[in-house]
Amino acid sequence: MVKPGDLVNEDPQALKERLRQREAELSILREVTELVSGAYDLQTVFERVAVRARDLIRADTVAIALLAHDQKSYTYCAAVGRNAEEILDATLPIEVGICGWVLRQQKPWWRGTLEQLNPQERNRWEQQAGTVILLPLSGRRRFLGGIAGINKQGGGDFDQRDFELLSLFASQVSVAIENAMILEELNTAGRRADAYREKLEVLNGRLKRTNSDLQRLAVRDPLTGLPNRTLIMDRLRQAMREAHRNEQNMALIMLDLDHFKEVNDALGHSVGDNLLIGVGRSLGSVLREPDTLGRLGGDEFAIVLPDTDRESIATVVDKLQAALKEPIRVDHNSFSVGASMGVALYPDHGEDASSLLKCADVAMYSAKRTRGDYAVYDPLEDQHNPDRLEMLQDLRTAIQEEAMSIAFQPKLDLRTNRVTGIEALARWIHPQRGVIPPFEFIPVVEHTGLIKPFTLQILDKAVAFCKQCVDMGYLLDVAVNLSAHNLRDPNLPEQIGDILSRHNLDKRFLTLEITESAIMHEPERSLDILNALDRMGVDLSIDDFGTGYSSLSYLKRLPVKQLKIDRSFVGDLIEDRDDAMIVRSTIDLAHNLGLSTVAEGVETEEIMERLLEMGCDLAQGYLISRPLSADDLLSYLASGEWKVSRASDGVA
Ligand code: C2E
Ligand code: CA
Ligand code: CA
């Protein structure tokens, strides 16, 4: 080091030069001090250190290498001067290069020449370099890396002074680098924390939305947005409590769409879904503020009417039916839907929500059976009612004992005015209650799994009676009704064959009537059985035609011979122009497909004449005859009120 005394003896020029030099060194150290204390980012510190160091020792190139955390490699994270770009960002294994040596030894390299390294240890730039000075950078907490000067500006070697200056510089600068590193770690951690916080906020938001969706979904039907069963039950309980408190009545309406399943099957679920949305809207439009409309599932809706009585219910039901009659547009189709509604009243029919719901359900099925718009719960009809259970037992006995009876209703050929056939209609004559009509007991038969023996029994009796008529010379065919369940029974065709041969009746005398909705219930499966029956030579007739949604293309695939136009169209034929049009086009459609037509429910002369004009083939109804017992039918045939086709007429 220079001692104060030395200054006196030096020549002024050299002294001046040394002072200037000192000045520069001090300014460098000041800058380093600032770097140490300042909050600079790592890259800025590196760059400024490299530039300053280059000035300090007048090196061609200065590079700073940082040791990797695992101490297996080092990376040049700053470089200034010649070849700087090449050096910058290069990562080398710690075994390689002078720098590697310095980092391994944690000792400075100075005055050494590159020739002293073994050839494998040199990388390209080192081989090109002449003189190198390399000092370790040691922080307070750990060893950081090294700072290298490569080649002296203007040639020559780095000297003792360069070494001392760079040592001083390196020791100071290490602190700055370490500070910046800590700062950067802090920043990274901070950024990471920020990012986490942001992510957390996003997640929180999402969670909140999902929560409210879930909450909404838990009480709302996702398709229609209406209250679901849970919410409906809640509102129902609330309305019941209120009615109890204020000594009022309240009502629950349960509503089920007619033929929804057929629409869904024929036109697809998306049409079905949109129809349900439309129905929800239509129904909602006629309700008052305190009423609650909800969807129970499928095509079932429920309406809670607080503070109401039987009369206002009738008004509400009318309004609901009218709203549904308004066409609902879905895609290119427009639907007017029918619905069956069941009404249960509080406190008359039930004291708690679930029993009231059951009552409304029972009433709804009764409305469906009777084809009425709605039914108010009737305890006598209830399956769970003790009376009902007794009736079920009686029904089972009647079927087992083959005690079912049959009424026969004639079918008249409109052109020849002759009776050409009869329809067998089941009757249950109850020992105490008398005659029970089919719409009251057939659904029960279906629900209790008795439909197979029941149908076979009716077939057997109908075929036997038909054979009797044929043997008496009457050429009458007999029609027997099948239920949807029968169309899923693969044994049916064979059993029918057995019955025919047992009674020795030609198969052409038997017609089977199947409703449109029964076929459309499971079209593909039904088709197999229908085809089998057709192959046997039994005639098939589509009953209640016009009330379902069988598509025309489907109709063409069915092996049927006859369409029976539903009596709801026939009855209003004279007054209702729409119905007249439906009947006319059904007749035309049937004829185009090569089918004959039967009009049901013909009650007046006027209707019969109109049907004849329209080209209808056959008529059936009270005008011609009510359904008659076997004996009464034989007397009727003998009376000659309408002529009957007889074998002797030669009319077949
Ligand atoms: P359906 O097959 O449409 O039978 C015609 C129904 O219309 C019969 O009612 C008949 O009495 C009634 N009817 C006949 N002429 C007229 C008329 O001019 N005006 C009016 N308003 N009604 C008329 P019923 O006997 O009560 O039968 C009701 C339904 O029960 C039948 O409707 C049929 O779907 C079903 N059914 C009857 N017997 C059987 C059976 O043995 N098996 C099955 N699966 N269903 C049956
Ligand atoms: Ca029928
Ligand atoms: Ca019918």
XYZ file of C-alpha atoms and ligand atoms in Angstrom:
700
model
C 0.000 0.000 0.000
C 1.088 3.594 -0.507
C 2.400 5.368 2.573
C 1.843 9.144 3.147
C 5.580 9.849 3.014
C 5.847 8.423 -0.484
C 3.738 11.227 -1.896
C 6.429 13.875 -1.298
C 9.057 12.134 -3.389
C 6.868 11.415 -6.356
C 6.956 13.492 -9.483
C 3.937 15.812 -9.751
C 2.648 14.220 -12.939
C 2.629 10.733 -11.459
C 1.126 12.123 -8.281
C -1.633 13.804 -10.228
C -2.326 10.601 -12.069
C -2.463 8.666 -8.800
C -4.826 11.217 -7.238
C -7.102 10.996 -10.227
C -6.986 7.272 -9.902
C -7.787 7.495 -6.188
C -10.655 9.806 -6.973
C -12.040 7.265 -9.421
C -11.627 4.439 -6.899
C -13.396 6.409 -4.225
C -16.247 7.167 -6.571
C -16.478 3.486 -7.392
C -16.560 2.602 -3.740
C -19.200 5.266 -3.128
C -21.251 3.775 -5.867
C -20.806 0.340 -4.371
C -21.866 1.716 -1.003
C -24.971 3.070 -2.665
C -25.563 -0.277 -4.345
C -25.189 -1.971 -0.971
C -27.665 0.254 0.771
C -30.058 0.756 -2.121
C -32.886 -1.524 -2.974
C -31.836 -2.422 -6.517
C -32.916 -5.465 -8.374
C -30.340 -8.145 -8.911
C -29.813 -7.609 -12.612
C -29.162 -3.858 -12.166
C -26.643 -4.595 -9.415
C -24.866 -7.149 -11.594
C -24.690 -4.839 -14.559
C -23.463 -1.856 -12.595
C -20.907 -3.978 -10.727
C -19.580 -5.384 -13.971
C -19.289 -1.963 -15.613
C -17.604 -0.465 -12.581
C -15.216 -3.368 -12.144
C -14.209 -3.084 -15.782
C -13.359 0.606 -15.289
C -11.534 -0.208 -12.098
C -9.100 -2.758 -13.436
C -9.254 -1.689 -17.076
C -10.188 -5.136 -18.280
C -11.345 -5.985 -21.782
C -14.182 -8.007 -20.383
C -15.693 -8.428 -16.951
C -18.063 -11.262 -16.172
C -19.875 -12.250 -13.012
C -20.631 -15.898 -12.384
C -23.126 -17.133 -9.820
C -22.926 -20.520 -8.243
C -26.087 -22.578 -8.529
C -27.860 -23.507 -5.308
C -26.884 -27.127 -5.701
C -23.269 -25.977 -6.239
C -22.957 -28.211 -9.285
C -22.845 -25.478 -11.910
C -22.394 -21.776 -12.382
C -23.999 -19.223 -14.676
C -22.607 -15.977 -16.058
C -25.333 -13.575 -15.113
C -23.529 -10.412 -16.160
C -20.867 -9.609 -18.703
C -19.565 -6.353 -20.215
C -16.916 -5.693 -22.864
C -15.606 -7.949 -25.578
C -17.493 -11.193 -26.238
C -19.961 -10.193 -23.566
C -22.998 -11.607 -25.411
C -21.286 -14.934 -25.802
C -20.447 -15.175 -22.167
C -23.743 -13.924 -20.819
C -26.146 -16.598 -19.604
C -23.700 -19.434 -20.268
C -24.046 -22.193 -17.662
C -21.128 -24.485 -17.035
C -20.487 -27.422 -14.729
C -18.406 -26.534 -11.708
C -15.648 -28.886 -12.923
C -15.053 -26.696 -15.972
C -13.047 -23.500 -16.443
C -10.983 -21.201 -14.262
C -14.161 -19.928 -12.800
C -15.072 -23.477 -11.807
C -11.689 -23.809 -10.196
C -12.123 -20.549 -8.241
C -15.585 -21.547 -7.125
C -14.392 -24.981 -6.037
C -11.398 -23.616 -4.182
C -13.084 -20.399 -3.066
C -9.645 -18.787 -3.751
C -8.693 -16.025 -6.182
C -7.006 -16.773 -9.475
C -4.525 -14.224 -10.616
C -1.568 -14.063 -12.879
C -2.276 -17.570 -13.781
C -2.373 -18.181 -17.465
C -4.784 -20.379 -19.241
C -2.078 -22.783 -20.267
C -1.959 -24.015 -16.701
C -5.422 -25.547 -17.020
C -5.824 -28.934 -18.603
C -7.281 -28.746 -22.110
C -10.656 -30.339 -21.222
C -11.197 -27.623 -18.690
C -11.157 -24.831 -21.192
C -14.193 -23.683 -22.960
C -14.077 -21.647 -26.109
C -13.817 -18.124 -24.737
C -11.253 -19.119 -22.172
C -9.047 -20.549 -24.882
C -9.195 -17.217 -26.663
C -8.463 -15.175 -23.530
C -4.941 -14.109 -22.688
C -4.916 -13.032 -19.055
C -7.518 -13.632 -16.414
C -8.067 -12.312 -12.909
C -10.818 -14.022 -10.936
C -11.970 -13.265 -7.414
C -14.486 -15.123 -5.324
C -17.649 -13.342 -4.191
C -18.487 -14.361 -0.629
C -21.650 -13.085 0.980
C -22.350 -13.000 4.669
C -24.612 -15.976 4.476
C -23.143 -18.045 1.703
C -20.634 -18.283 -1.094
C -22.062 -16.532 -4.157
C -19.758 -16.976 -7.088
C -16.961 -15.014 -8.679
C -16.044 -11.909 -10.661
C -13.647 -12.284 -13.556
C -11.562 -9.776 -15.522
C -10.433 -11.128 -18.877
C -7.487 -9.490 -20.709
C -6.058 -6.108 -19.791
C -7.176 -3.241 -21.990
C -4.251 -2.409 -24.348
C -2.475 -5.709 -23.522
C -0.279 -6.784 -20.645
C -1.119 -8.540 -17.440
C -3.276 -7.622 -14.438
C -0.984 -6.290 -11.702
C -0.892 -6.304 -7.911
C -2.912 -3.082 -7.783
C -5.631 -4.526 -9.963
C -5.744 -7.497 -7.655
C -6.026 -5.335 -4.524
C -8.637 -3.065 -6.047
C -10.774 -5.927 -7.329
C -10.462 -7.731 -3.951
C -11.706 -4.650 -2.155
C -14.397 -4.189 -4.730
C -15.445 -7.862 -4.599
C -15.761 -7.868 -0.827
C -17.932 -4.749 -0.901
C -19.927 -5.794 -3.891
C -20.733 -9.233 -2.472
C -22.835 -7.489 0.117
C -24.690 -5.556 -2.571
C -25.280 -8.724 -4.555
C -26.444 -10.617 -1.511
C -28.776 -7.770 -0.556
C -30.228 -7.705 -4.035
C -30.610 -11.472 -3.923
C -32.467 -11.303 -0.642
C -34.554 -8.500 -2.040
C -35.340 -10.571 -5.061
C -36.256 -13.565 -2.962
C -38.506 -11.317 -0.942
C -40.028 -9.908 -4.089
C -40.544 -13.338 -5.566
C -42.087 -14.488 -2.341
C -44.194 -11.339 -2.309
C -45.250 -11.858 -5.900
C -46.022 -15.449 -5.189
C -48.063 -14.369 -2.191
C -49.848 -11.829 -4.387
C -50.482 -14.453 -7.020
C -51.797 -16.793 -4.339
C -53.955 -14.060 -2.949
C -55.339 -13.346 -6.409
C -55.908 -17.020 -7.062
C -57.531 -17.291 -3.685
C -59.833 -14.428 -4.519
C -60.771 -16.050 -7.838
C -61.363 -19.345 -6.057
C -63.357 -17.598 -3.379
C -65.533 -15.948 -6.011
C -66.021 -19.254 -7.764
C -66.853 -20.949 -4.500
C -69.397 -18.275 -3.711
C -71.046 -18.650 -7.114
C -71.062 -22.439 -6.872
C -72.536 -22.154 -3.425
C -75.355 -19.926 -4.554
C -75.889 -22.148 -7.626
C -76.051 -25.129 -5.337
C -78.411 -23.367 -3.055
C -80.576 -22.388 -6.005
C -80.388 -25.885 -7.467
C -81.253 -27.404 -4.140
C -84.617 -25.662 -4.228
C -85.095 -24.913 -7.926
C -85.689 -27.188 -10.836
C -82.723 -26.531 -13.127
C -84.745 -26.891 -16.342
C -87.637 -24.531 -15.678
C -86.179 -22.498 -12.816
C -89.368 -23.229 -10.897
C -89.360 -24.399 -7.283
C -88.543 -28.105 -7.055
C -90.180 -30.704 -4.858
C -88.208 -29.604 -1.782
C -89.263 -25.983 -2.088
C -92.838 -26.913 -2.984
C -93.097 -29.060 0.129
C -91.704 -26.199 2.156
C -94.228 -23.741 0.722
C -96.957 -26.300 1.239
C -96.120 -26.669 4.918
C -95.974 -22.899 5.271
C -99.383 -22.486 3.591
C -100.850 -25.209 5.802
C -99.551 -23.525 8.954
C -100.997 -20.228 7.832
C -104.347 -21.769 6.930
C -104.434 -23.440 10.324
C -103.669 -20.159 12.114
C -106.299 -18.184 10.197
C -108.848 -21.008 10.059
C -108.798 -21.003 6.265
C -108.722 -23.679 3.624
C -105.851 -24.157 1.243
C -105.395 -26.409 -1.767
C -102.700 -28.320 -3.550
C -103.097 -29.027 -7.255
C -101.017 -31.719 -8.851
C -100.863 -31.619 -12.616
C -99.598 -34.124 -15.131
C -99.400 -33.449 -18.862
C -101.242 -35.759 -21.222
C -99.125 -37.618 -23.741
C -95.920 -35.877 -22.793
C -93.944 -39.090 -23.054
C -95.040 -39.558 -26.650
C -93.935 -36.042 -27.581
C -90.619 -36.682 -25.926
C -90.138 -40.041 -27.658
C -91.320 -38.856 -31.050
C -89.715 -35.410 -31.226
C -86.727 -35.722 -28.920
C -85.733 -34.581 -25.476
C -84.834 -31.061 -26.440
C -88.340 -30.438 -27.767
C -89.698 -32.093 -24.633
C -87.526 -29.893 -22.410
C -88.578 -26.731 -24.194
C -92.195 -27.769 -24.002
C -91.855 -28.190 -20.231
C -90.322 -24.716 -19.969
C -93.208 -23.328 -22.028
C -95.772 -25.133 -19.910
C -94.169 -23.710 -16.757
C -94.486 -20.232 -18.237
C -98.104 -20.710 -19.338
C -99.158 -22.038 -15.966
C -97.313 -19.289 -14.121
C -99.014 -16.593 -16.162
C -102.444 -17.246 -14.667
C -101.478 -17.610 -11.019
C -101.706 -14.980 -8.314
C -98.821 -13.603 -6.284
C -99.237 -15.836 -3.195
C -99.589 -19.048 -5.246
C -96.554 -21.262 -5.769
C -96.008 -23.192 -8.960
C -93.295 -25.820 -9.020
C -92.128 -28.830 -10.967
C -92.152 -32.112 -9.100
C -90.212 -33.941 -11.810
C -90.886 -35.349 -15.280
C -94.068 -33.784 -16.613
C -95.543 -33.301 -13.160
C -96.182 -29.861 -11.746
C -97.677 -28.758 -8.448
C -99.447 -25.596 -7.406
C -99.958 -24.447 -3.834
C -103.007 -22.203 -3.443
C -103.188 -20.547 -0.044
C -106.561 -19.402 1.315
C -108.960 -20.891 -1.189
C -112.194 -22.912 -1.454
C -113.720 -25.417 -3.855
C -115.338 -22.783 -6.075
C -112.242 -20.690 -6.602
C -110.312 -23.874 -7.327
C -112.647 -24.611 -10.223
C -111.911 -21.128 -11.584
C -108.160 -21.592 -11.225
C -108.322 -24.993 -12.927
C -110.291 -23.500 -15.813
C -107.731 -20.753 -16.198
C -104.876 -23.252 -16.101
C -106.504 -25.447 -18.735
C -107.187 -22.410 -20.914
C -103.560 -21.279 -20.574
C -102.357 -24.705 -21.675
C -104.676 -24.669 -24.685
C -102.855 -21.557 -25.933
C -100.299 -22.933 -28.401
C -96.782 -23.205 -27.031
C -94.180 -22.760 -29.734
C -91.145 -25.027 -29.682
C -88.798 -24.769 -32.644
C -91.128 -25.049 -35.619
C -93.864 -26.881 -33.822
C -96.690 -25.464 -31.881
C -98.265 -27.481 -29.096
C -101.451 -27.186 -27.241
C -101.232 -29.511 -24.280
C -103.823 -31.166 -22.149
C -103.312 -31.933 -18.508
C -104.933 -33.925 -15.775
C -105.167 -32.187 -12.430
C -105.755 -33.582 -9.001
C -106.827 -31.355 -6.129
C -106.385 -32.003 -2.417
C -107.679 -29.650 0.252
C -106.404 -28.756 3.665
C -107.730 -29.534 6.213
C -110.336 -31.826 4.612
C -107.981 -34.368 3.029
C -104.784 -34.347 4.977
C -103.151 -32.799 8.015
C -99.563 -32.895 6.784
C -97.771 -31.994 3.580
C -96.881 -35.466 2.376
C -100.342 -36.921 2.884
C -101.845 -33.937 1.074
C -99.446 -34.575 -1.799
C -100.506 -38.237 -1.896
C -104.158 -37.214 -1.987
C -103.534 -34.811 -4.870
C -101.707 -37.619 -6.664
C -104.611 -40.038 -6.219
C -107.036 -37.372 -7.450
C -104.850 -36.681 -10.466
C -104.916 -40.335 -11.507
C -108.629 -40.383 -11.127
C -108.836 -37.315 -13.409
C -106.670 -39.139 -15.926
C -108.825 -42.248 -15.815
C -112.069 -40.391 -16.264
C -110.474 -38.078 -18.838
C -111.833 -35.151 -16.893
C -110.002 -31.854 -16.595
C -109.571 -32.338 -12.904
C -110.692 -34.323 -9.926
C -110.911 -33.422 -6.276
C -109.612 -36.120 -3.976
C -112.238 -38.712 -3.121
C -111.366 -40.937 -0.162
C -113.324 -43.812 -1.700
C -111.053 -43.923 -4.721
C -107.875 -43.947 -2.753
C -105.793 -47.093 -3.091
C -104.512 -46.683 0.427
C -107.981 -46.427 1.696
C -109.191 -49.584 3.519
C -112.227 -49.741 1.169
C -109.903 -49.663 -1.754
C -107.818 -52.525 -0.409
C -110.904 -54.603 0.002
C -111.883 -53.826 -3.579
C -108.461 -54.912 -4.758
C -108.903 -58.245 -3.047
C -112.337 -58.633 -4.643
C -110.891 -57.797 -8.039
C -108.164 -60.374 -7.656
C -110.755 -62.972 -6.720
C -112.945 -62.014 -9.697
C -110.076 -62.458 -12.107
C -108.931 -65.720 -10.502
C -112.442 -67.103 -10.585
C -112.914 -65.902 -14.146
C -115.914 -63.906 -13.029
C -115.319 -60.935 -15.309
C -118.208 -60.231 -17.621
C -118.294 -58.532 -20.948
C -120.586 -56.081 -22.661
C -120.663 -56.081 -26.435
C -121.213 -52.990 -28.519
C -122.099 -53.279 -32.217
C -120.161 -51.600 -35.015
C -122.204 -50.526 -37.993
C -121.055 -50.431 -41.609
C -122.186 -46.976 -42.700
C -122.617 -47.851 -46.379
C -124.545 -51.083 -46.018
C -126.260 -50.148 -42.719
C -125.346 -53.534 -41.390
C -123.761 -54.499 -38.104
C -120.501 -56.157 -39.062
C -118.741 -56.385 -35.738
C -118.870 -56.043 -31.995
C -116.438 -54.656 -29.460
C -115.951 -56.528 -26.225
C -115.934 -54.162 -23.237
C -115.026 -55.564 -19.862
C -117.483 -55.223 -16.984
C -116.941 -56.098 -13.410
C -120.089 -56.870 -11.556
C -119.269 -56.431 -7.915
C -121.397 -58.434 -5.492
C -122.135 -55.322 -3.374
C -121.421 -52.364 -5.593
C -122.953 -53.564 -8.813
C -121.463 -52.830 -12.229
C -118.090 -51.128 -12.050
C -116.986 -49.440 -15.303
C -113.618 -50.299 -16.829
C -111.965 -46.913 -16.271
C -112.312 -47.535 -12.546
C -110.798 -50.983 -12.356
C -108.568 -51.464 -15.405
C -105.836 -49.122 -14.113
C -105.905 -51.129 -10.889
C -105.644 -54.369 -12.831
C -102.645 -52.917 -14.674
C -100.956 -51.739 -11.507
C -101.337 -55.005 -9.675
C -99.853 -57.190 -12.400
C -103.151 -58.948 -13.110
C -103.431 -57.646 -16.648
C -102.193 -60.834 -18.372
C -104.711 -63.264 -16.870
C -107.361 -60.545 -17.188
C -106.773 -59.995 -20.919
C -106.633 -63.737 -21.611
C -109.923 -64.163 -19.811
C -111.642 -61.406 -21.823
C -110.169 -62.797 -25.046
C -111.358 -66.264 -24.204
C -114.893 -65.121 -23.436
C -115.093 -62.750 -26.402
C -113.838 -65.382 -28.825
C -116.265 -67.927 -27.396
C -119.169 -65.512 -27.876
C -118.086 -64.579 -31.368
C -117.909 -68.248 -32.285
C -121.459 -68.631 -30.950
C -122.643 -65.727 -33.180
C -120.854 -67.131 -36.228
C -122.377 -70.532 -35.561
C -125.770 -68.830 -35.444
C -125.065 -67.444 -38.877
C -124.107 -63.872 -37.917
C -120.929 -62.783 -39.659
C -119.567 -60.597 -36.891
C -116.004 -59.979 -36.000
C -115.120 -59.310 -32.397
C -112.746 -56.611 -31.189
C -110.870 -56.980 -27.906
C -108.961 -54.178 -26.214
C -105.321 -54.691 -25.250
C -103.490 -52.627 -22.690
C -99.964 -51.233 -23.010
C -98.677 -53.986 -20.715
C -99.954 -56.669 -23.093
C -97.773 -55.237 -25.839
C -94.706 -56.126 -23.822
C -95.684 -59.754 -23.398
C -93.897 -61.920 -25.964
C -96.126 -64.909 -25.131
C -99.273 -63.062 -26.170
C -99.382 -64.026 -29.880
C -99.029 -67.711 -29.110
C -101.655 -67.554 -26.347
C -104.083 -65.812 -28.710
C -103.429 -68.532 -31.288
C -104.284 -71.148 -28.639
C -107.538 -69.415 -27.733
C -108.628 -69.204 -31.369
C -107.916 -72.848 -32.040
C -109.491 -73.955 -28.768
C -112.751 -72.285 -29.850
C -112.245 -73.159 -33.465
C -112.794 -69.562 -34.598
C -111.212 -68.315 -37.805
C -108.553 -65.751 -36.952
C -110.034 -63.232 -39.390
C -112.935 -62.751 -36.942
C -110.643 -61.325 -34.278
C -109.572 -57.688 -34.132
C -107.312 -56.297 -31.427
C -107.729 -52.658 -30.399
C -104.661 -50.931 -29.147
C -104.544 -47.284 -28.154
C -102.121 -44.983 -29.835
C -100.455 -44.135 -26.529
C -100.045 -47.821 -25.636
C -98.069 -48.367 -28.842
C -96.046 -45.202 -28.433
C -95.176 -46.144 -24.869
C -92.429 -48.465 -26.072
C -92.722 -48.343 -29.850
C -89.919 -50.732 -30.834
C -90.919 -53.444 -28.429
C -94.590 -53.106 -29.282
C -93.764 -53.354 -32.956
C -92.303 -56.846 -32.532
C -95.476 -58.132 -30.903
C -97.727 -56.304 -33.350
C -95.835 -57.841 -36.256
C -96.137 -61.287 -34.730
C -99.903 -60.794 -34.336
C -100.165 -59.521 -37.884
C -98.314 -62.572 -39.189
C -100.875 -64.719 -37.391
C -103.583 -63.025 -39.472
C -105.259 -61.165 -36.607
C -106.458 -57.641 -37.488
C -105.119 -54.677 -35.558
C -106.962 -51.441 -34.941
C -105.626 -48.209 -33.439
C -107.971 -47.080 -30.710
C -108.588 -43.497 -29.528
C -106.820 -42.239 -32.620
C -106.003 -38.536 -32.512
C -105.393 -38.296 -28.781
C -101.764 -39.340 -28.963
C -98.811 -38.176 -30.923
C -97.947 -41.063 -33.188
C -96.141 -39.668 -36.158
C -97.325 -40.382 -39.640
C -94.072 -42.060 -40.593
C -94.487 -44.334 -37.633
C -98.044 -45.127 -38.492
C -96.931 -46.369 -41.891
C -94.693 -48.951 -40.249
C -97.475 -50.384 -38.102
C -99.227 -53.475 -39.418
C -102.705 -52.078 -38.671
C -105.941 -52.375 -40.644
C -108.116 -49.811 -38.909
C -108.180 -46.454 -37.157
C -110.766 -45.716 -34.505
C -111.382 -41.993 -34.334
C -111.596 -40.944 -30.712
C -115.060 -40.071 -29.481
C -113.903 -36.670 -28.245
C -113.643 -35.517 -31.892
C -116.766 -37.297 -33.040
C -119.026 -35.881 -30.335
C -118.358 -32.243 -31.324
C -118.255 -32.909 -35.025
C -121.252 -30.714 -35.790
C -120.413 -27.698 -33.614
C -116.656 -27.677 -33.709
C -115.049 -26.954 -37.074
C -111.613 -28.013 -35.860
C -112.946 -31.384 -34.779
C -114.744 -31.785 -38.099
C -111.488 -31.110 -39.869
C -109.597 -33.580 -37.704
C -112.179 -36.288 -38.391
C -112.166 -35.603 -42.117
C -108.413 -35.618 -42.418
C -108.114 -38.733 -40.254
C -110.477 -40.512 -42.626
C -108.488 -39.313 -45.648
C -105.223 -40.227 -44.021
C -106.457 -43.705 -43.147
C -107.741 -44.301 -46.653
C -104.481 -43.128 -48.151
C -102.683 -45.672 -45.995
C -105.188 -48.342 -47.000
C -106.874 -48.461 -43.583
C -110.538 -48.433 -42.708
C -112.021 -46.035 -40.145
C -114.383 -46.444 -37.243
C -115.965 -43.425 -35.586
C -116.541 -43.920 -31.860
C -119.184 -42.260 -29.727
C -121.776 -41.703 -32.431
C -124.769 -40.411 -30.506
C -126.941 -38.607 -33.092
C -128.351 -39.139 -36.567
C -126.773 -35.890 -37.671
C -123.306 -37.055 -36.721
C -123.826 -40.371 -38.441
C -124.920 -38.675 -41.668
C -121.944 -36.360 -41.559
C -119.614 -39.311 -41.066
C -121.102 -41.060 -44.041
C -120.540 -37.920 -46.137
C -116.961 -37.799 -44.991
C -116.432 -41.359 -46.173
C -116.111 -42.981 -42.764
C -116.487 -46.758 -42.972
C -117.890 -47.817 -39.625
C -119.707 -46.216 -36.705
C -120.043 -47.223 -33.093
C -122.014 -45.453 -30.389
C -125.111 -45.094 -28.286
C -127.146 -44.155 -31.367
C -126.618 -47.625 -32.754
C -126.569 -49.383 -29.412
C -125.194 -49.096 -25.915
C -122.845 -51.914 -24.890
C -125.071 -54.941 -24.212
C -124.752 -58.176 -22.318
C -124.282 -61.259 -24.485
C -127.951 -62.234 -24.172
C -129.166 -58.696 -24.880
C -126.941 -58.488 -27.913
C -128.388 -61.691 -29.319
C -131.913 -60.288 -28.854
C -130.793 -57.045 -30.450
C -129.386 -58.865 -33.451
C -132.564 -60.883 -33.742
C -134.748 -57.723 -33.508
C -133.367 -56.558 -36.842
C -133.179 -52.904 -35.738
C -130.116 -52.673 -37.877
C -129.574 -55.411 -40.320
C -126.777 -57.803 -39.501
C -124.448 -59.375 -42.002
C -125.479 -62.982 -42.266
C -123.759 -65.863 -43.913
C -126.930 -66.420 -45.950
C -126.726 -62.802 -47.325
C -123.475 -63.615 -48.994
C -122.079 -60.421 -47.505
C -118.787 -60.984 -45.775
P -112.830 -47.684 -25.597
O -112.073 -48.839 -26.130
O -112.638 -46.382 -26.313
O -114.303 -48.110 -25.538
C -115.332 -47.317 -25.900
C -115.946 -46.702 -24.718
O -116.865 -45.706 -25.140
C -116.756 -47.666 -23.878
O -116.665 -47.266 -22.539
C -118.152 -47.409 -24.358
O -119.137 -47.738 -23.409
C -118.138 -45.947 -24.602
N -119.112 -45.537 -25.601
C -119.621 -46.275 -26.617
N -120.480 -45.559 -27.342
C -120.504 -44.328 -26.794
C -121.203 -43.119 -27.102
O -121.962 -43.038 -28.080
N -120.975 -42.051 -26.323
C -120.117 -42.124 -25.264
N -119.954 -41.022 -24.512
N -119.461 -43.229 -24.926
C -119.635 -44.316 -25.700
P -116.321 -48.303 -21.448
O -116.968 -49.609 -21.729
O -116.530 -47.633 -20.173
O -114.774 -48.540 -21.672
C -113.898 -47.554 -21.388
C -112.533 -47.949 -21.811
O -112.020 -49.017 -21.023
C -112.460 -48.470 -23.218
O -112.428 -47.422 -24.083
C -111.206 -49.268 -23.212
O -110.081 -48.415 -23.419
C -111.166 -49.783 -21.796
N -111.540 -51.173 -21.800
C -112.771 -51.695 -21.816
N -112.701 -53.054 -21.826
C -111.391 -53.380 -21.820
C -110.658 -54.608 -21.846
O -111.193 -55.712 -21.894
N -109.299 -54.536 -21.838
C -108.666 -53.357 -21.812
N -107.349 -53.363 -21.797
N -109.318 -52.180 -21.808
C -110.671 -52.185 -21.817
Ca -111.683 -49.917 -27.801
Ca -111.769 -45.764 -28.103
